[in-house]
Amino acid sequence: MKIASERVLDRLPAEEACLGAVFTSYTFDPRFFEEHALRAILRLISDPVEQAARFHDEARRALQETPVVAIVDAGERQPGRRLPYDLLEVADVVFHPKSVLLLFERRARLFVGSGNLTFAGYGGNTELFISLDLAYDDPADAAILRAYEAHLVRISALTRKTTSTQLSLLRDALHRRLPPRPAATSSSVVLLD
C-alpha cells in the first residue's frame, strides 16, 4: 500500500492572503524559516538567494502588515535571524511543541505534528502532522481555535520576553473573526500541553 505524502511547506500557502501566523518548534532554523516558510505564507515573489536585497525589502514590508511569531526552545535555536518577526525563546524548560496557526480572512489553518521548524522537519524527514482548516463561524472549529489560543497564552508565559506585540496583534486578529463565545462550547478535539 502506498501512503500519499505531502510536505508541510507545500500546505502553508493558501489562496487568501495570510493575516497572521504563529509557529512553535523545538529546533528552529531562521534561514529556513525566512527563506521558505515566510516566503510561502507571505507570498513573497523575490528569490532569497538570487535577489537577496529585494527579498529582504519585500519581506520587511509584508511583516509590517502581517504579525508573525515563532516560539522556540532557546537551547535549540540556530543563529542567523535577519527579519523583524517576534522570536520568543523558552529557556527554563525543554520546549517541544510543534505547531502552526495561520489566519486568513474566512478561515484559519492549524497544523500540529512532529516536525521541527527546519527543512528536514517540514519536508525532508518522515514526519506526521494533522492539518485542519477551521471556519471561524463554525462552533466546533471556533472551540478548537480558542483552545489553541489558550495554549499560546500558557506557553508565552514561559518565554524570556513575556510580552510580544506581534502575538498580541495575532490574538486580536483572531478575536475579531471569532463569534462571541457561546455559554457552552464543546469540541471533539482536545489540546493537551
Backbone as JSON Lines, residues from 0, in Angstrom:
{"i":0,"aa":"M","n":[0.85,-1.17,0.0],"ca":[0.0,0.0,0.0],"c":[0.9,1.24,0.0]}
{"i":1,"aa":"K","n":[0.61,2.16,-0.87],"ca":[1.36,3.41,-0.95],"c":[0.59,4.48,-0.19]}
{"i":2,"aa":"I","n":[1.29,5.14,0.72],"ca":[0.68,6.21,1.51],"c":[0.98,7.53,0.83]}
{"i":3,"aa":"A","n":[-0.05,8.31,0.59],"ca":[0.14,9.62,-0.02],"c":[0.88,10.52,0.97]}
{"i":4,"aa":"S","n":[1.8,11.29,0.45],"ca":[2.54,12.19,1.34],"c":[2.55,13.6,0.75]}
{"i":5,"aa":"E","n":[2.73,14.54,1.64],"ca":[2.78,15.94,1.25],"c":[3.68,16.65,2.25]}
{"i":6,"aa":"R","n":[4.4,17.64,1.8],"ca":[5.27,18.41,2.68],"c":[4.46,19.51,3.37]}
{"i":7,"aa":"V","n":[4.74,19.75,4.64],"ca":[4.09,20.83,5.37],"c":[4.33,22.15,4.64]}
{"i":8,"aa":"L","n":[5.54,22.33,4.17],"ca":[5.9,23.57,3.47],"c":[4.95,23.84,2.29]}
{"i":9,"aa":"D","n":[4.52,22.79,1.61],"ca":[3.61,22.95,0.47],"c":[2.18,23.28,0.9]}
{"i":10,"aa":"R","n":[1.83,23.0,2.16],"ca":[0.47,23.29,2.66],"c":[0.36,24.65,3.32]}
{"i":11,"aa":"L","n":[1.49,25.34,3.54],"ca":[1.43,26.64,4.21],"c":[0.71,27.71,3.41]}
{"i":12,"aa":"P","n":[1.01,27.88,2.12],"ca":[0.33,28.96,1.4],"c":[-1.13,28.62,1.12]}
{"i":13,"aa":"A","n":[-1.93,29.66,0.99],"ca":[-3.35,29.49,0.67],"c":[-3.72,30.48,-0.42]}
{"i":14,"aa":"E","n":[-4.93,30.34,-0.9],"ca":[-5.41,31.24,-1.95],"c":[-5.55,32.66,-1.4]}
{"i":15,"aa":"E","n":[-5.85,32.77,-0.13],"ca":[-6.04,34.07,0.52],"c":[-4.73,34.58,1.1]}
{"i":16,"aa":"A","n":[-4.67,35.88,1.32],"ca":[-3.51,36.46,1.99],"c":[-3.51,36.05,3.46]}
{"i":17,"aa":"C","n":[-2.33,35.78,3.99],"ca":[-2.19,35.43,5.4],"c":[-2.29,36.71,6.23]}
{"i":18,"aa":"L","n":[-3.12,36.67,7.27],"ca":[-3.34,37.83,8.13],"c":[-2.56,37.75,9.44]}
{"i":19,"aa":"G","n":[-1.93,36.62,9.7],"ca":[-1.14,36.44,10.91],"c":[-0.72,34.99,11.02]}
{"i":20,"aa":"A","n":[0.42,34.77,11.69],"ca":[0.94,33.4,11.81],"c":[1.72,33.25,13.1]}
{"i":21,"aa":"V","n":[1.58,32.08,13.71],"ca":[2.41,31.72,14.86],"c":[2.91,30.3,14.63]}
{"i":22,"aa":"F","n":[4.2,30.13,14.89],"ca":[4.87,28.84,14.73],"c":[5.47,28.47,16.09]}
{"i":23,"aa":"T","n":[5.39,27.19,16.47],"ca":[6.09,26.72,17.66],"c":[6.97,25.55,17.23]}
{"i":24,"aa":"S","n":[8.16,25.47,17.87],"ca":[9.09,24.42,17.5],"c":[10.15,24.23,18.57]}
{"i":25,"aa":"Y","n":[10.69,23.04,18.62],"ca":[11.84,22.76,19.47],"c":[13.1,23.3,18.77]}
{"i":26,"aa":"T","n":[13.44,22.75,17.62],"ca":[14.57,23.22,16.84],"c":[14.09,24.29,15.87]}
{"i":27,"aa":"F","n":[14.88,25.34,15.72],"ca":[14.49,26.47,14.86],"c":[15.67,26.88,14.0]}
{"i":28,"aa":"D","n":[15.45,26.87,12.69],"ca":[16.45,27.3,11.71],"c":[15.94,28.58,11.06]}
{"i":29,"aa":"P","n":[16.46,29.76,11.47],"ca":[15.92,31.02,10.94],"c":[16.1,31.17,9.43]}
{"i":30,"aa":"R","n":[17.16,30.62,8.89],"ca":[17.34,30.74,7.43],"c":[16.23,29.99,6.7]}
{"i":31,"aa":"F","n":[15.95,28.76,7.12],"ca":[14.84,28.02,6.52],"c":[13.53,28.76,6.73]}
{"i":32,"aa":"F","n":[13.3,29.22,7.96],"ca":[12.06,29.91,8.29],"c":[11.84,31.12,7.39]}
{"i":33,"aa":"E","n":[12.86,31.95,7.26],"ca":[12.73,33.18,6.49],"c":[12.65,32.92,4.99]}
{"i":34,"aa":"E","n":[13.5,32.04,4.49],"ca":[13.59,31.85,3.04],"c":[12.53,30.9,2.48]}
{"i":35,"aa":"H","n":[11.93,30.09,3.33],"ca":[10.96,29.12,2.83],"c":[9.57,29.3,3.47]}
{"i":36,"aa":"A","n":[9.5,29.21,4.81],"ca":[8.19,29.3,5.46],"c":[7.59,30.69,5.3]}
{"i":37,"aa":"L","n":[8.36,31.74,5.66],"ca":[7.83,33.11,5.49],"c":[7.57,33.43,4.02]}
{"i":38,"aa":"R","n":[8.46,32.99,3.17],"ca":[8.26,33.24,1.74],"c":[6.93,32.64,1.27]}
{"i":39,"aa":"A","n":[6.6,31.45,1.78],"ca":[5.34,30.79,1.39],"c":[4.13,31.51,1.95]}
{"i":40,"aa":"I","n":[4.12,31.79,3.26],"ca":[2.89,32.35,3.86],"c":[2.67,33.8,3.48]}
{"i":41,"aa":"L","n":[3.75,34.55,3.25],"ca":[3.61,35.96,2.89],"c":[3.55,36.17,1.39]}
{"i":42,"aa":"R","n":[3.66,35.07,0.62],"ca":[3.61,35.1,-0.84],"c":[4.67,36.03,-1.43]}
{"i":43,"aa":"L","n":[5.89,35.88,-0.96],"ca":[6.98,36.73,-1.44],"c":[7.43,36.23,-2.81]}
{"i":44,"aa":"I","n":[7.66,37.16,-3.71],"ca":[8.0,36.83,-5.09],"c":[9.51,36.74,-5.3]}
{"i":45,"aa":"S","n":[10.25,37.62,-4.66],"ca":[11.7,37.7,-4.88],"c":[12.4,36.43,-4.38]}
{"i":46,"aa":"D","n":[13.47,36.08,-5.07],"ca":[14.27,34.92,-4.69],"c":[15.21,35.31,-3.55]}
{"i":47,"aa":"P","n":[15.22,34.56,-2.44],"ca":[16.04,34.94,-1.29],"c":[17.54,34.81,-1.54]}
{"i":48,"aa":"V","n":[17.95,34.06,-2.52],"ca":[19.38,33.9,-2.82],"c":[19.8,34.81,-3.97]}
{"i":49,"aa":"E","n":[19.1,34.72,-5.07],"ca":[19.48,35.49,-6.27],"c":[19.13,36.97,-6.17]}
{"i":50,"aa":"Q","n":[18.1,37.3,-5.38],"ca":[17.66,38.69,-5.22],"c":[17.57,39.02,-3.73]}
{"i":51,"aa":"A","n":[18.66,38.81,-3.02],"ca":[18.64,38.9,-1.55],"c":[18.16,40.25,-1.04]}
{"i":52,"aa":"A","n":[18.66,41.35,-1.57],"ca":[18.26,42.68,-1.1],"c":[16.78,42.93,-1.38]}
{"i":53,"aa":"R","n":[16.33,42.59,-2.56],"ca":[14.92,42.75,-2.92],"c":[14.03,41.87,-2.04]}
{"i":54,"aa":"F","n":[14.47,40.62,-1.8],"ca":[13.72,39.7,-0.94],"c":[13.56,40.27,0.45]}
{"i":55,"aa":"H","n":[14.64,40.79,1.04],"ca":[14.56,41.33,2.4],"c":[13.67,42.58,2.46]}
{"i":56,"aa":"D","n":[13.73,43.44,1.45],"ca":[12.84,44.61,1.41],"c":[11.38,44.18,1.31]}
{"i":57,"aa":"E","n":[11.12,43.22,0.43],"ca":[9.76,42.72,0.25],"c":[9.24,42.07,1.54]}
{"i":58,"aa":"A","n":[10.1,41.28,2.19],"ca":[9.7,40.6,3.43],"c":[9.45,41.61,4.55]}
{"i":59,"aa":"R","n":[10.3,42.61,4.69],"ca":[10.11,43.62,5.74],"c":[8.79,44.37,5.55]}
{"i":60,"aa":"R","n":[8.47,44.72,4.3],"ca":[7.19,45.4,4.04],"c":[6.01,44.5,4.42]}
{"i":61,"aa":"A","n":[6.08,43.23,4.04],"ca":[4.99,42.29,4.34],"c":[4.85,42.09,5.84]}
{"i":62,"aa":"L","n":[5.97,42.04,6.56],"ca":[5.92,41.83,8.01],"c":[5.4,43.05,8.76]}
{"i":63,"aa":"Q","n":[5.38,44.22,8.13],"ca":[4.78,45.4,8.75],"c":[3.26,45.28,8.78]}
{"i":64,"aa":"E","n":[2.7,44.46,7.89],"ca":[1.25,44.3,7.8],"c":[0.75,42.98,8.38]}
{"i":65,"aa":"T","n":[1.63,42.02,8.54],"ca":[1.23,40.68,8.96],"c":[2.02,40.28,10.2]}
{"i":66,"aa":"P","n":[1.35,40.12,11.35],"ca":[2.08,39.7,12.54],"c":[2.52,38.24,12.43]}
{"i":67,"aa":"V","n":[3.79,38.02,12.73],"ca":[4.36,36.68,12.69],"c":[5.18,36.46,13.96]}
{"i":68,"aa":"V","n":[4.97,35.3,14.58],"ca":[5.64,34.95,15.83],"c":[6.18,33.53,15.71]}
{"i":69,"aa":"A","n":[7.4,33.34,16.2],"ca":[7.96,31.99,16.36],"c":[8.31,31.81,17.83]}
{"i":70,"aa":"I","n":[7.79,30.76,18.44],"ca":[8.08,30.43,19.84],"c":[8.89,29.14,19.82]}
{"i":71,"aa":"V","n":[10.13,29.22,20.34],"ca":[11.07,28.1,20.17],"c":[11.85,27.83,21.45]}
{"i":72,"aa":"D","n":[12.47,26.67,21.51],"ca":[13.36,26.33,22.62],"c":[14.66,27.13,22.47]}
{"i":73,"aa":"A","n":[15.01,27.88,23.5],"ca":[16.19,28.75,23.44],"c":[17.47,27.97,23.18]}
{"i":74,"aa":"G","n":[17.58,26.78,23.7],"ca":[18.8,26.0,23.54],"c":[18.94,25.35,22.17]}
{"i":75,"aa":"E","n":[17.88,25.31,21.4],"ca":[17.91,24.65,20.09],"c":[17.7,25.62,18.94]}
{"i":76,"aa":"R","n":[17.81,26.91,19.22],"ca":[17.65,27.92,18.18],"c":[19.0,28.17,17.52]}
{"i":77,"aa":"Q","n":[18.99,28.07,16.21],"ca":[20.21,28.36,15.46],"c":[20.3,29.87,15.25]}
{"i":78,"aa":"P","n":[21.51,30.41,15.1],"ca":[21.67,31.84,14.84],"c":[21.34,32.17,13.38]}
{"i":79,"aa":"G","n":[21.19,33.46,13.09],"ca":[21.04,33.89,11.71],"c":[19.75,34.62,11.39]}
{"i":80,"aa":"R","n":[18.99,35.0,12.39],"ca":[17.75,35.73,12.14],"c":[18.07,37.07,11.48]}
{"i":81,"aa":"R","n":[17.33,37.41,10.4],"ca":[17.56,38.66,9.67],"c":[16.32,39.53,9.5]}
{"i":82,"aa":"L","n":[15.15,38.99,9.79],"ca":[13.91,39.72,9.53],"c":[13.17,40.04,10.83]}
{"i":83,"aa":"P","n":[12.31,41.09,10.81],"ca":[11.64,41.56,12.04],"c":[10.31,40.88,12.38]}
{"i":84,"aa":"Y","n":[10.37,39.63,12.75],"ca":[9.22,38.92,13.33],"c":[9.57,38.72,14.8]}
{"i":85,"aa":"D","n":[8.57,38.42,15.61],"ca":[8.86,38.17,17.03],"c":[9.38,36.74,17.19]}
{"i":86,"aa":"L","n":[10.54,36.63,17.81],"ca":[11.14,35.34,18.12],"c":[11.17,35.23,19.64]}
{"i":87,"aa":"L","n":[10.3,34.38,20.18],"ca":[10.18,34.2,21.62],"c":[10.86,32.9,22.0]}
{"i":88,"aa":"E","n":[11.75,32.97,23.01],"ca":[12.53,31.8,23.4],"c":[12.11,31.3,24.79]}
{"i":89,"aa":"V","n":[11.93,30.01,24.88],"ca":[11.65,29.36,26.16],"c":[12.98,28.8,26.66]}
{"i":90,"aa":"A","n":[13.4,29.19,27.88],"ca":[14.74,28.85,28.34],"c":[14.77,27.9,29.53]}
{"i":91,"aa":"D","n":[13.82,27.93,30.43],"ca":[13.96,27.2,31.69],"c":[13.41,25.78,31.66]}
{"i":92,"aa":"V","n":[12.74,25.41,30.6],"ca":[12.23,24.06,30.43],"c":[12.49,23.64,28.98]}
{"i":93,"aa":"V","n":[12.43,22.34,28.72],"ca":[12.52,21.87,27.33],"c":[11.19,22.22,26.67]}
{"i":94,"aa":"F","n":[11.26,22.94,25.57],"ca":[10.06,23.37,24.85],"c":[9.95,22.55,23.57]}
{"i":95,"aa":"H","n":[8.95,21.67,23.5],"ca":[8.89,20.69,22.42],"c":[7.67,20.77,21.51]}
{"i":96,"aa":"P","n":[6.68,21.65,21.72],"ca":[5.53,21.69,20.81],"c":[5.92,22.09,19.39]}
{"i":97,"aa":"K","n":[5.25,21.49,18.43],"ca":[5.47,21.82,17.02],"c":[4.11,22.06,16.39]}
{"i":98,"aa":"S","n":[3.85,23.33,16.09],"ca":[2.54,23.68,15.54],"c":[2.65,24.95,14.71]}
{"i":99,"aa":"V","n":[1.61,25.2,13.94],"ca":[1.49,26.42,13.14],"c":[0.02,26.82,13.15]}
{"i":100,"aa":"L","n":[-0.24,28.1,13.37],"ca":[-1.58,28.64,13.18],"c":[-1.46,29.77,12.17]}
{"i":101,"aa":"L","n":[-2.2,29.66,11.09],"ca":[-2.25,30.69,10.05],"c":[-3.66,31.26,10.01]}
{"i":102,"aa":"L","n":[-3.76,32.57,10.06],"ca":[-5.07,33.23,9.98],"c":[-5.28,33.76,8.57]}
{"i":103,"aa":"F","n":[-6.46,33.5,8.04],"ca":[-6.88,34.04,6.75],"c":[-8.22,34.75,6.98]}
{"i":104,"aa":"E","n":[-8.74,35.39,5.98],"ca":[-9.98,36.17,6.16],"c":[-11.16,35.3,6.56]}
{"i":105,"aa":"R","n":[-11.37,34.18,5.88],"ca":[-12.56,33.37,6.13],"c":[-12.32,32.13,6.99]}
{"i":106,"aa":"R","n":[-11.05,31.79,7.21],"ca":[-10.76,30.57,7.96],"c":[-9.35,30.65,8.53]}
{"i":107,"aa":"A","n":[-9.06,29.7,9.38],"ca":[-7.71,29.54,9.93],"c":[-7.22,28.14,9.53]}
{"i":108,"aa":"R","n":[-5.92,27.99,9.49],"ca":[-5.32,26.68,9.21],"c":[-4.41,26.35,10.38]}
{"i":109,"aa":"L","n":[-4.63,25.2,11.0],"ca":[-3.85,24.77,12.15],"c":[-3.12,23.48,11.8]}
{"i":110,"aa":"F","n":[-1.82,23.45,12.08],"ca":[-1.01,22.25,11.94],"c":[-0.5,21.88,13.32]}
{"i":111,"aa":"V","n":[-0.57,20.61,13.67],"ca":[0.04,20.1,14.88],"c":[0.72,18.79,14.49]}
{"i":112,"aa":"G","n":[2.01,18.68,14.82],"ca":[2.71,17.48,14.4],"c":[4.05,17.28,15.04]}
{"i":113,"aa":"S","n":[4.88,16.5,14.38],"ca":[6.15,16.08,14.96],"c":[7.35,16.83,14.41]}
{"i":114,"aa":"G","n":[7.21,17.55,13.3],"ca":[8.36,18.15,12.64],"c":[8.78,19.49,13.21]}
{"i":115,"aa":"N","n":[10.11,19.65,13.37],"ca":[10.67,20.93,13.8],"c":[10.63,21.94,12.67]}
{"i":116,"aa":"L","n":[10.82,23.19,13.02],"ca":[10.79,24.29,12.04],"c":[12.16,24.38,11.35]}
{"i":117,"aa":"T","n":[12.42,23.33,10.56],"ca":[13.66,23.18,9.8],"c":[13.29,22.59,8.45]}
{"i":118,"aa":"F","n":[14.23,22.59,7.53],"ca":[13.98,21.99,6.22],"c":[13.62,20.51,6.39]}
{"i":119,"aa":"A","n":[14.38,19.79,7.22],"ca":[14.11,18.37,7.42],"c":[12.71,18.16,8.02]}
{"i":120,"aa":"G","n":[12.35,18.95,9.0],"ca":[11.06,18.78,9.68],"c":[9.86,19.15,8.84]}
{"i":121,"aa":"Y","n":[10.05,20.04,7.86],"ca":[8.93,20.49,7.04],"c":[8.92,19.87,5.64]}
{"i":122,"aa":"G","n":[9.8,18.92,5.39],"ca":[9.74,18.31,4.06],"c":[10.79,17.26,3.79]}
{"i":123,"aa":"G","n":[11.83,17.17,4.6],"ca":[12.89,16.21,4.34],"c":[12.72,14.9,5.08]}
{"i":124,"aa":"N","n":[12.29,14.96,6.32],"ca":[12.09,13.77,7.14],"c":[10.71,13.17,6.9]}
{"i":125,"aa":"T","n":[10.52,11.97,7.42],"ca":[9.18,11.4,7.52],"c":[8.62,11.87,8.85]}
{"i":126,"aa":"E","n":[7.64,12.74,8.8],"ca":[7.01,13.32,9.99],"c":[5.51,13.09,9.88]}
{"i":127,"aa":"L","n":[4.81,13.38,10.95],"ca":[3.35,13.29,10.93],"c":[2.77,14.6,11.43]}
{"i":128,"aa":"F","n":[1.89,15.18,10.65],"ca":[1.17,16.4,11.02],"c":[-0.31,16.2,10.74]}
{"i":129,"aa":"I","n":[-1.12,16.84,11.53],"ca":[-2.53,16.97,11.2],"c":[-2.71,18.41,10.75]}
{"i":130,"aa":"S","n":[-3.43,18.6,9.68],"ca":[-3.7,19.94,9.15],"c":[-5.21,20.12,9.12]}
{"i":131,"aa":"L","n":[-5.67,21.16,9.83],"ca":[-7.1,21.43,9.92],"c":[-7.4,22.81,9.35]}
{"i":132,"aa":"D","n":[-8.34,22.9,8.44],"ca":[-8.88,24.19,8.01],"c":[-10.12,24.43,8.85]}
{"i":133,"aa":"L","n":[-10.11,25.53,9.6],"ca":[-11.15,25.8,10.59],"c":[-11.91,27.07,10.23]}
{"i":134,"aa":"A","n":[-13.23,26.96,10.15],"ca":[-14.09,28.1,9.86],"c":[-14.36,28.85,11.16]}
{"i":135,"aa":"Y","n":[-14.17,30.16,11.14],"ca":[-14.37,30.96,12.35],"c":[-15.8,30.87,12.87]}
{"i":136,"aa":"D","n":[-16.78,30.77,11.96],"ca":[-18.18,30.8,12.38],"c":[-18.75,29.42,12.72]}
{"i":137,"aa":"D","n":[-17.95,28.37,12.61],"ca":[-18.4,27.03,12.99],"c":[-18.09,26.85,14.49]}
{"i":138,"aa":"P","n":[-19.11,26.53,15.31],"ca":[-18.89,26.45,16.77],"c":[-17.78,25.46,17.17]}
{"i":139,"aa":"A","n":[-17.73,24.29,16.54],"ca":[-16.71,23.31,16.9],"c":[-15.32,23.8,16.49]}
{"i":140,"aa":"D","n":[-15.22,24.41,15.3],"ca":[-13.93,24.95,14.85],"c":[-13.49,26.12,15.72]}
{"i":141,"aa":"A","n":[-14.44,26.98,16.08],"ca":[-14.11,28.11,16.96],"c":[-13.62,27.62,18.31]}
{"i":142,"aa":"A","n":[-14.18,26.51,18.8],"ca":[-13.73,25.95,20.08],"c":[-12.28,25.47,19.98]}
{"i":143,"aa":"I","n":[-11.91,24.88,18.86],"ca":[-10.52,24.46,18.66],"c":[-9.6,25.68,18.62]}
{"i":144,"aa":"L","n":[-10.02,26.72,17.92],"ca":[-9.2,27.92,17.84],"c":[-9.05,28.58,19.21]}
{"i":145,"aa":"R","n":[-10.1,28.6,20.0],"ca":[-10.0,29.16,21.35],"c":[-9.08,28.31,22.23]}
{"i":146,"aa":"A","n":[-9.15,27.0,22.07],"ca":[-8.26,26.12,22.84],"c":[-6.8,26.34,22.45]}
{"i":147,"aa":"Y","n":[-6.55,26.52,21.16],"ca":[-5.18,26.78,20.72],"c":[-4.7,28.14,21.23]}
{"i":148,"aa":"E","n":[-5.58,29.13,21.22],"ca":[-5.2,30.44,21.75],"c":[-4.86,30.34,23.24]}
{"i":149,"aa":"A","n":[-5.63,29.57,23.99],"ca":[-5.33,29.38,25.41],"c":[-3.95,28.71,25.58]}
{"i":150,"aa":"H","n":[-3.63,27.8,24.7],"ca":[-2.31,27.17,24.69],"c":[-1.23,28.23,24.45]}
{"i":151,"aa":"L","n":[-1.46,29.13,23.51],"ca":[-0.49,30.2,23.23],"c":[-0.27,31.09,24.45]}
{"i":152,"aa":"V","n":[-1.34,31.39,25.16],"ca":[-1.22,32.21,26.37],"c":[-0.35,31.49,27.4]}
{"i":153,"aa":"R","n":[-0.6,30.19,27.58],"ca":[0.18,29.43,28.57],"c":[1.65,29.34,28.19]}
{"i":154,"aa":"I","n":[1.94,29.07,26.92],"ca":[3.35,28.9,26.56],"c":[4.07,30.24,26.46]}
{"i":155,"aa":"S","n":[3.36,31.32,26.13],"ca":[4.04,32.62,26.08],"c":[4.5,33.05,27.46]}
{"i":156,"aa":"A","n":[3.84,32.56,28.51],"ca":[4.27,32.86,29.88],"c":[5.61,32.18,30.2]}
{"i":157,"aa":"L","n":[6.02,31.2,29.42],"ca":[7.29,30.5,29.63],"c":[8.47,31.19,28.95]}
{"i":158,"aa":"T","n":[8.2,32.17,28.12],"ca":[9.27,32.76,27.32],"c":[10.05,33.8,28.1]}
{"i":159,"aa":"R","n":[11.28,34.05,27.62],"ca":[12.13,35.06,28.25],"c":[11.49,36.44,28.18]}
{"i":160,"aa":"K","n":[10.92,36.74,27.04],"ca":[10.23,38.02,26.81],"c":[8.74,37.7,26.89]}
{"i":161,"aa":"T","n":[8.11,38.03,28.0],"ca":[6.73,37.59,28.21],"c":[5.69,38.45,27.51]}
{"i":162,"aa":"T","n":[6.1,39.56,26.91],"ca":[5.17,40.34,26.11],"c":[5.64,40.32,24.66]}
{"i":163,"aa":"S","n":[4.7,40.25,23.76],"ca":[5.0,40.19,22.34],"c":[3.96,41.01,21.59]}
{"i":164,"aa":"T","n":[4.4,42.07,20.97],"ca":[3.49,42.89,20.18],"c":[2.85,42.08,19.05]}
{"i":165,"aa":"Q","n":[3.66,41.28,18.38],"ca":[3.15,40.51,17.25],"c":[2.14,39.45,17.71]}
{"i":166,"aa":"L","n":[2.4,38.81,18.85],"ca":[1.45,37.83,19.37],"c":[0.14,38.51,19.78]}
{"i":167,"aa":"S","n":[0.23,39.69,20.38],"ca":[-0.99,40.44,20.73],"c":[-1.78,40.8,19.48]}
{"i":168,"aa":"L","n":[-1.1,41.24,18.42],"ca":[-1.77,41.58,17.17],"c":[-2.43,40.35,16.54]}
{"i":169,"aa":"L","n":[-1.74,39.22,16.6],"ca":[-2.31,37.98,16.07],"c":[-3.54,37.57,16.85]}
{"i":170,"aa":"R","n":[-3.46,37.62,18.17],"ca":[-4.62,37.26,19.0],"c":[-5.79,38.21,18.75]}
{"i":171,"aa":"D","n":[-5.52,39.5,18.58],"ca":[-6.58,40.47,18.27],"c":[-7.24,40.13,16.93]}
{"i":172,"aa":"A","n":[-6.43,39.78,15.94],"ca":[-6.98,39.41,14.63],"c":[-7.87,38.17,14.74]}
{"i":173,"aa":"L","n":[-7.46,37.21,15.56],"ca":[-8.28,36.02,15.77],"c":[-9.58,36.38,16.48]}
{"i":174,"aa":"H","n":[-9.51,37.21,17.53],"ca":[-10.72,37.6,18.27],"c":[-11.72,38.32,17.38]}
{"i":175,"aa":"R","n":[-11.24,39.15,16.46],"ca":[-12.14,39.88,15.56],"c":[-12.92,38.94,14.64]}
{"i":176,"aa":"R","n":[-12.37,37.79,14.36],"ca":[-13.0,36.87,13.43],"c":[-13.9,35.84,14.11]}
{"i":177,"aa":"L","n":[-13.63,35.55,15.37],"ca":[-14.45,34.56,16.08],"c":[-15.75,35.19,16.56]}
{"i":178,"aa":"P","n":[-16.84,34.43,16.5],"ca":[-18.11,34.94,17.05],"c":[-18.01,35.02,18.57]}
{"i":179,"aa":"P","n":[-18.93,35.76,19.19],"ca":[-18.93,35.8,20.66],"c":[-18.98,34.37,21.22]}
{"i":180,"aa":"R","n":[-18.31,34.19,22.33],"ca":[-18.23,32.85,22.94],"c":[-19.61,32.43,23.43]}
{"i":181,"aa":"P","n":[-20.1,31.26,22.98],"ca":[-21.39,30.77,23.47],"c":[-21.24,30.3,24.92]}
{"i":182,"aa":"A","n":[-22.38,30.15,25.6],"ca":[-22.37,29.74,27.01],"c":[-21.65,28.42,27.2]}
{"i":183,"aa":"A","n":[-21.89,27.44,26.35],"ca":[-21.23,26.16,26.47],"c":[-20.68,25.77,25.1]}
{"i":184,"aa":"T","n":[-19.39,25.55,25.06],"ca":[-18.74,25.19,23.82],"c":[-18.01,23.87,24.03]}
{"i":185,"aa":"S","n":[-18.24,22.92,23.14],"ca":[-17.51,21.67,23.24],"c":[-16.89,21.33,21.9]}
{"i":186,"aa":"S","n":[-15.86,20.54,21.96],"ca":[-15.17,20.12,20.75],"c":[-14.72,18.68,20.93]}
{"i":187,"aa":"S","n":[-14.68,17.96,19.83],"ca":[-14.17,16.58,19.91],"c":[-12.64,16.57,19.93]}
{"i":188,"aa":"V","n":[-12.03,17.73,19.69],"ca":[-10.57,17.84,19.72],"c":[-10.16,18.49,21.05]}
{"i":189,"aa":"V","n":[-9.21,17.86,21.72],"ca":[-8.7,18.4,22.98],"c":[-7.21,18.63,22.81]}
{"i":190,"aa":"L","n":[-6.74,19.84,23.11],"ca":[-5.31,20.14,23.06],"c":[-4.74,20.0,24.46]}
{"i":191,"aa":"L","n":[-3.72,19.18,24.58],"ca":[-3.07,18.97,25.87],"c":[-1.68,19.58,25.81]}
{"i":192,"aa":"D","n":[-1.31,20.32,26.85],"ca":[0.05,20.86,26.93],"c":[0.53,20.82,28.36]}
